[in-house]
Amino acid sequence: MNRKRALISDTFKVNKRRVGNEKQFGAVNNGEAGPLDVKATLQDLMTLFPRKLFNDALPQIVLKHQLYSIHNDRTQVDRQLSDLREQGELLMFQLGFDAEAFGLVFAADYKAKVLAGEEGRGTRGTVDKFLEKVLPSCNDLSFNKDKMLKEFLFTDSEITQLVRSGVLTVRDAGSWWLSIPNSGRFTKYLIQGRKAVLGMVKKSKYNEVLKAELEERQTNSQVKFQIKYHIHDIIGAELVECIPTTSGTLLRCVDY
C-alpha cells in the first residue's frame, strides 16, 4: 500500500457498528431531515422496481434491508414495518435465497396481481378464499398444516391448489411459506445483478468507488434492474461499506 493510499484509508476509516446504532453501517441518510417515514420510503424505492421487465405481472417488491440503506435507525424501521403489517397494508415474504432476505409488497398490489394471474384458472375460488381469510391480518411468513386446516378451514386439496397457484410454497413437511406467484425470475435477476454491481465496485481502484459515480455507470446484460435498486441492495445487505468523504459517499467492498 503506498503512502497516499494509507493516508486515505486512515482518514476515512470507520467503525462498521457503533454502540446504539449511532452510526449504522451501510446507512446513507440518517433521517435527520425529518421524522422517519418508512411507508414513504417504501413508495420511493418501489419506483425503482422494473415493472415492464415482468410484463407488470409482479407486485412491486422492495427488499427489507434496502430500507436500511436509507435509514440508520433499524429499530424504528422494523417497528413501522410491523405496524404496517398489523394494519394489513404490507406483506412480508422470505425470498429463499438468503435467510435474511425478505421481500416487502403492499397488500393491495399483491392481491391485484394474484387475481389477475388467476383469471380463468380452476384455482381461482380457492385463491379468493385465501385472499379473503388469510391476507387481511397476515403477520406470518409461513403457515403449518394445523393452522391451515383448523384456523383458516382449508382442506388438503385446497392447500394443494394454493401451492399450485403460487401463493404458498413448500417450506418443509406440513408447512408452507407465503409467496409471490412467478417471482422466481425476480430472484434470479436480483442475484445476478447484485453480483455484477459488486463486481463493478471490486474492479474499481482499491475496491472502492463513489456512490454517485457508480449510479452513473453503464451496466451490462447481467444487470436487468436500475442500478440504484442494486446499490440500495448491496448497501443494506452490508456487502459494501459506506464512507463519508468530501466528494460524497464512498462505497468500499467488505471482506469477510
Short mmCIF file of C-alpha atoms in Angstrom, two decimals:
data_model
loop_
_atom_site.label_atom_id
_atom_site.label_comp_id
_atom_site.label_asym_id
_atom_site.label_seq_id
_atom_site.Cartn_x
_atom_site.Cartn_y
_atom_site.Cartn_z
CA MET A 1 0.00 0.00 0.00
CA ASN A 2 1.57 3.34 -0.99
CA ARG A 3 1.72 6.40 1.26
CA LYS A 4 -1.22 8.15 -0.40
CA ARG A 5 -3.39 5.02 -0.12
CA ALA A 6 -2.53 4.67 3.57
CA LEU A 7 -3.45 8.30 4.21
CA ILE A 8 -6.83 7.88 2.50
CA SER A 9 -7.52 4.69 4.43
CA ASP A 10 -6.65 6.26 7.79
CA THR A 11 -8.65 9.40 7.07
CA PHE A 12 -11.85 7.59 6.17
CA LYS A 13 -11.60 4.55 8.43
CA VAL A 14 -14.92 3.99 10.19
CA ASN A 15 -16.32 1.52 12.64
CA LYS A 16 -18.96 -0.67 10.98
CA ARG A 17 -21.13 -0.88 14.08
CA ARG A 18 -21.11 1.60 16.93
CA VAL A 19 -22.99 1.18 20.16
CA GLY A 20 -26.62 2.29 20.00
CA ASN A 21 -26.70 2.46 16.21
CA GLU A 22 -25.20 5.91 16.46
CA LYS A 23 -23.73 5.42 13.00
CA GLN A 24 -25.25 2.35 11.42
CA PHE A 25 -23.05 0.56 8.93
CA GLY A 26 -24.47 0.93 5.45
CA ALA A 27 -26.77 3.87 6.12
CA VAL A 28 -26.51 6.70 3.63
CA ASN A 29 -29.14 9.01 5.08
CA ASN A 30 -29.64 9.17 8.83
CA GLY A 31 -33.10 10.71 8.54
CA GLU A 32 -32.19 13.92 10.38
CA ALA A 33 -34.04 15.97 7.77
CA GLY A 34 -37.36 14.93 9.26
CA PRO A 35 -39.27 12.15 11.03
CA LEU A 36 -38.67 8.66 9.76
CA ASP A 37 -41.46 7.60 7.38
CA VAL A 38 -40.99 4.01 6.26
CA LYS A 39 -44.13 3.92 4.12
CA ALA A 40 -42.96 6.93 2.10
CA THR A 41 -39.51 5.36 1.70
CA LEU A 42 -41.09 2.11 0.51
CA GLN A 43 -43.11 4.01 -2.08
CA ASP A 44 -39.96 5.77 -3.31
CA LEU A 45 -37.99 2.53 -3.55
CA MET A 46 -40.83 0.86 -5.42
CA THR A 47 -40.46 3.39 -8.23
CA LEU A 48 -37.14 1.64 -8.97
CA PHE A 49 -38.85 -1.73 -9.43
CA PRO A 50 -38.76 -2.81 -13.12
CA ARG A 51 -42.46 -3.49 -13.72
CA LYS A 52 -42.12 -3.73 -17.51
CA LEU A 53 -39.41 -6.37 -17.20
CA PHE A 54 -42.03 -8.71 -15.73
CA ASN A 55 -44.86 -7.52 -18.01
CA ASP A 56 -46.43 -5.88 -14.96
CA ALA A 57 -47.35 -9.34 -13.67
CA LEU A 58 -45.50 -8.96 -10.35
CA PRO A 59 -46.30 -6.60 -7.48
CA GLN A 60 -43.58 -4.03 -6.80
CA ILE A 61 -41.06 -5.69 -4.49
CA VAL A 62 -38.70 -3.93 -2.10
CA LEU A 63 -36.14 -5.80 -0.01
CA LYS A 64 -36.42 -5.12 3.70
CA HIS A 65 -32.69 -4.42 4.00
CA GLN A 66 -32.90 -1.78 1.25
CA LEU A 67 -34.65 0.42 3.82
CA TYR A 68 -31.54 0.19 5.98
CA SER A 69 -29.54 1.80 3.17
CA ILE A 70 -31.60 4.95 3.73
CA HIS A 71 -32.50 4.93 7.44
CA ASN A 72 -29.91 4.07 10.09
CA ASP A 73 -32.42 3.53 12.91
CA ARG A 74 -33.24 -0.10 12.23
CA THR A 75 -35.36 -0.43 15.35
CA GLN A 76 -37.69 2.33 14.14
CA VAL A 77 -37.76 0.85 10.62
CA ASP A 78 -38.72 -2.58 11.98
CA ARG A 79 -41.34 -1.07 14.29
CA GLN A 80 -43.04 0.83 11.47
CA LEU A 81 -42.91 -2.23 9.21
CA SER A 82 -44.59 -4.25 11.96
CA ASP A 83 -47.31 -1.60 12.29
CA LEU A 84 -47.95 -1.60 8.53
CA ARG A 85 -48.21 -5.39 8.53
CA GLU A 86 -50.59 -5.42 11.51
CA GLN A 87 -52.77 -2.83 9.76
CA GLY A 88 -52.98 -5.13 6.73
CA GLU A 89 -51.22 -2.66 4.40
CA LEU A 90 -47.97 -4.57 3.94
CA LEU A 91 -46.94 -8.18 3.40
CA MET A 92 -43.51 -9.69 4.02
CA PHE A 93 -42.04 -12.74 2.29
CA GLN A 94 -39.00 -14.95 2.86
CA LEU A 95 -37.31 -14.90 -0.55
CA GLY A 96 -35.49 -18.19 -0.14
CA PHE A 97 -32.02 -17.43 -1.48
CA ASP A 98 -30.85 -15.99 1.88
CA ALA A 99 -32.25 -16.46 5.39
CA GLU A 100 -32.00 -12.69 5.92
CA ALA A 101 -33.61 -11.70 2.59
CA PHE A 102 -37.21 -10.55 3.00
CA GLY A 103 -39.41 -9.05 0.30
CA LEU A 104 -41.96 -6.32 1.08
CA VAL A 105 -45.09 -5.81 -1.00
CA PHE A 106 -48.15 -3.65 -0.44
CA ALA A 107 -51.12 -5.94 0.18
CA ALA A 108 -53.41 -4.21 -2.33
CA ASP A 109 -50.81 -4.58 -5.09
CA TYR A 110 -50.22 -8.23 -4.20
CA LYS A 111 -53.93 -9.02 -4.26
CA ALA A 112 -54.44 -7.28 -7.62
CA LYS A 113 -51.55 -9.16 -9.29
CA VAL A 114 -52.57 -12.53 -7.83
CA LEU A 115 -56.16 -12.12 -9.00
CA ALA A 116 -55.03 -11.05 -12.46
CA GLY A 117 -52.88 -14.16 -12.70
CA GLU A 118 -55.77 -16.36 -11.59
CA GLU A 119 -58.13 -15.17 -14.30
CA GLY A 120 -59.77 -18.21 -15.90
CA ARG A 121 -57.90 -20.75 -13.76
CA GLY A 122 -59.52 -23.56 -11.79
CA THR A 123 -57.77 -22.48 -8.60
CA ARG A 124 -59.42 -19.03 -8.60
CA GLY A 125 -62.10 -19.87 -6.00
CA THR A 126 -59.59 -21.26 -3.51
CA VAL A 127 -57.24 -18.32 -4.04
CA ASP A 128 -60.14 -15.89 -3.46
CA LYS A 129 -60.82 -17.67 -0.16
CA PHE A 130 -57.14 -17.39 0.77
CA LEU A 131 -57.02 -13.66 -0.02
CA GLU A 132 -60.20 -13.06 1.98
CA LYS A 133 -59.40 -15.20 5.03
CA VAL A 134 -55.62 -15.03 5.36
CA LEU A 135 -54.34 -11.73 3.95
CA PRO A 136 -56.31 -9.12 5.96
CA SER A 137 -54.45 -9.90 9.20
CA CYS A 138 -51.41 -11.73 7.87
CA ASN A 139 -48.36 -11.29 10.10
CA ASP A 140 -46.99 -14.73 9.34
CA LEU A 141 -44.24 -15.64 6.92
CA SER A 142 -45.30 -19.29 6.96
CA PHE A 143 -48.23 -21.49 7.95
CA ASN A 144 -48.33 -25.00 9.37
CA LYS A 145 -50.89 -27.61 8.41
CA ASP A 146 -52.74 -27.39 11.72
CA LYS A 147 -53.33 -23.67 11.29
CA MET A 148 -54.39 -24.02 7.65
CA LEU A 149 -56.87 -26.78 8.47
CA LYS A 150 -58.29 -25.64 11.82
CA GLU A 151 -57.99 -21.85 11.85
CA PHE A 152 -58.43 -20.98 8.19
CA LEU A 153 -60.57 -24.07 7.38
CA PHE A 154 -58.78 -25.13 4.20
CA THR A 155 -58.86 -28.74 3.06
CA ASP A 156 -55.79 -30.72 1.98
CA SER A 157 -56.98 -30.40 -1.61
CA GLU A 158 -57.31 -26.62 -1.30
CA ILE A 159 -53.81 -26.32 0.18
CA THR A 160 -52.52 -28.20 -2.87
CA GLN A 161 -54.33 -25.69 -5.10
CA LEU A 162 -52.75 -22.77 -3.22
CA VAL A 163 -49.30 -24.26 -3.78
CA ARG A 164 -50.13 -24.78 -7.46
CA SER A 165 -51.24 -21.15 -7.77
CA GLY A 166 -48.01 -19.92 -6.18
CA VAL A 167 -49.40 -18.07 -3.15
CA LEU A 168 -47.87 -20.76 -0.96
CA THR A 169 -44.62 -22.64 -1.47
CA VAL A 170 -43.43 -25.69 0.46
CA ARG A 171 -41.21 -24.90 3.46
CA ASP A 172 -40.96 -28.44 4.79
CA ALA A 173 -43.27 -31.36 5.54
CA GLY A 174 -46.51 -29.85 6.84
CA SER A 175 -45.67 -26.16 6.48
CA TRP A 176 -45.64 -23.55 3.71
CA TRP A 177 -44.16 -20.12 3.08
CA LEU A 178 -46.37 -17.25 1.98
CA SER A 179 -45.07 -16.50 -1.51
CA ILE A 180 -45.35 -14.25 -4.55
CA PRO A 181 -46.51 -16.17 -7.65
CA ASN A 182 -43.98 -16.26 -10.50
CA SER A 183 -41.30 -14.43 -8.51
CA GLY A 184 -38.51 -16.89 -9.37
CA ARG A 185 -37.27 -14.72 -12.23
CA PHE A 186 -37.14 -11.70 -9.92
CA THR A 187 -34.89 -13.59 -7.52
CA LYS A 188 -32.67 -14.80 -10.35
CA TYR A 189 -32.21 -11.30 -11.78
CA LEU A 190 -31.64 -9.83 -8.32
CA ILE A 191 -28.83 -12.26 -7.53
CA GLN A 192 -27.08 -11.94 -10.89
CA GLY A 193 -27.41 -8.14 -10.84
CA ARG A 194 -26.07 -7.95 -7.29
CA LYS A 195 -23.05 -9.99 -8.33
CA ALA A 196 -22.43 -7.79 -11.38
CA VAL A 197 -22.70 -4.50 -9.46
CA LEU A 198 -20.44 -5.79 -6.68
CA GLY A 199 -18.01 -6.79 -9.41
CA MET A 200 -18.03 -3.19 -10.65
CA VAL A 201 -17.01 -1.98 -7.19
CA LYS A 202 -14.34 -4.66 -6.83
CA LYS A 203 -12.83 -3.79 -10.21
CA SER A 204 -12.51 -0.14 -9.24
CA LYS A 205 -9.22 1.15 -7.84
CA TYR A 206 -8.71 -0.01 -4.24
CA ASN A 207 -12.07 -1.89 -4.43
CA GLU A 208 -13.96 1.35 -3.83
CA VAL A 209 -16.00 3.84 -5.82
CA LEU A 210 -18.06 6.95 -5.14
CA LYS A 211 -21.76 6.10 -4.91
CA ALA A 212 -22.68 8.94 -7.27
CA GLU A 213 -20.19 7.66 -9.83
CA LEU A 214 -21.48 4.09 -9.59
CA GLU A 215 -25.04 5.32 -10.15
CA GLU A 216 -23.96 6.74 -13.49
CA ARG A 217 -22.08 3.66 -14.70
CA GLN A 218 -23.17 1.79 -17.81
CA THR A 219 -24.27 -1.76 -16.98
CA ASN A 220 -24.05 -4.99 -18.92
CA SER A 221 -26.74 -7.55 -19.78
CA GLN A 222 -26.38 -9.17 -16.35
CA VAL A 223 -28.00 -6.12 -14.74
CA LYS A 224 -31.72 -6.15 -15.52
CA PHE A 225 -32.83 -3.67 -12.85
CA GLN A 226 -31.96 0.00 -12.42
CA ILE A 227 -28.51 0.19 -10.88
CA LYS A 228 -29.89 2.28 -7.98
CA TYR A 229 -32.06 -0.70 -6.96
CA HIS A 230 -28.92 -2.82 -6.68
CA ILE A 231 -26.98 -0.11 -4.88
CA HIS A 232 -29.64 0.05 -2.16
CA ASP A 233 -29.43 -3.75 -2.01
CA ILE A 234 -25.66 -4.04 -1.55
CA ILE A 235 -25.57 -1.19 0.99
CA GLY A 236 -28.47 -2.52 3.06
CA ALA A 237 -27.13 -6.09 2.94
CA GLU A 238 -23.77 -4.76 4.21
CA LEU A 239 -21.87 -6.06 1.21
CA VAL A 240 -20.22 -2.66 0.90
CA GLU A 241 -19.10 -0.17 3.49
CA CYS A 242 -20.32 3.44 3.24
CA ILE A 243 -17.68 6.04 3.99
CA PRO A 244 -18.48 9.77 4.03
CA THR A 245 -15.95 11.89 2.13
CA THR A 246 -15.80 15.48 0.93
CA SER A 247 -16.67 14.15 -2.55
CA GLY A 248 -19.72 12.21 -1.38
CA THR A 249 -20.36 8.70 -0.09
CA LEU A 250 -17.63 6.21 -0.94
CA LEU A 251 -18.60 2.55 -1.32
CA ARG A 252 -15.92 0.02 -0.42
CA CYS A 253 -16.23 -3.76 -0.72
CA VAL A 254 -16.35 -5.61 2.55
CA ASP A 255 -14.01 -8.53 3.12
CA TYR A 256 -15.39 -11.31 5.29
#
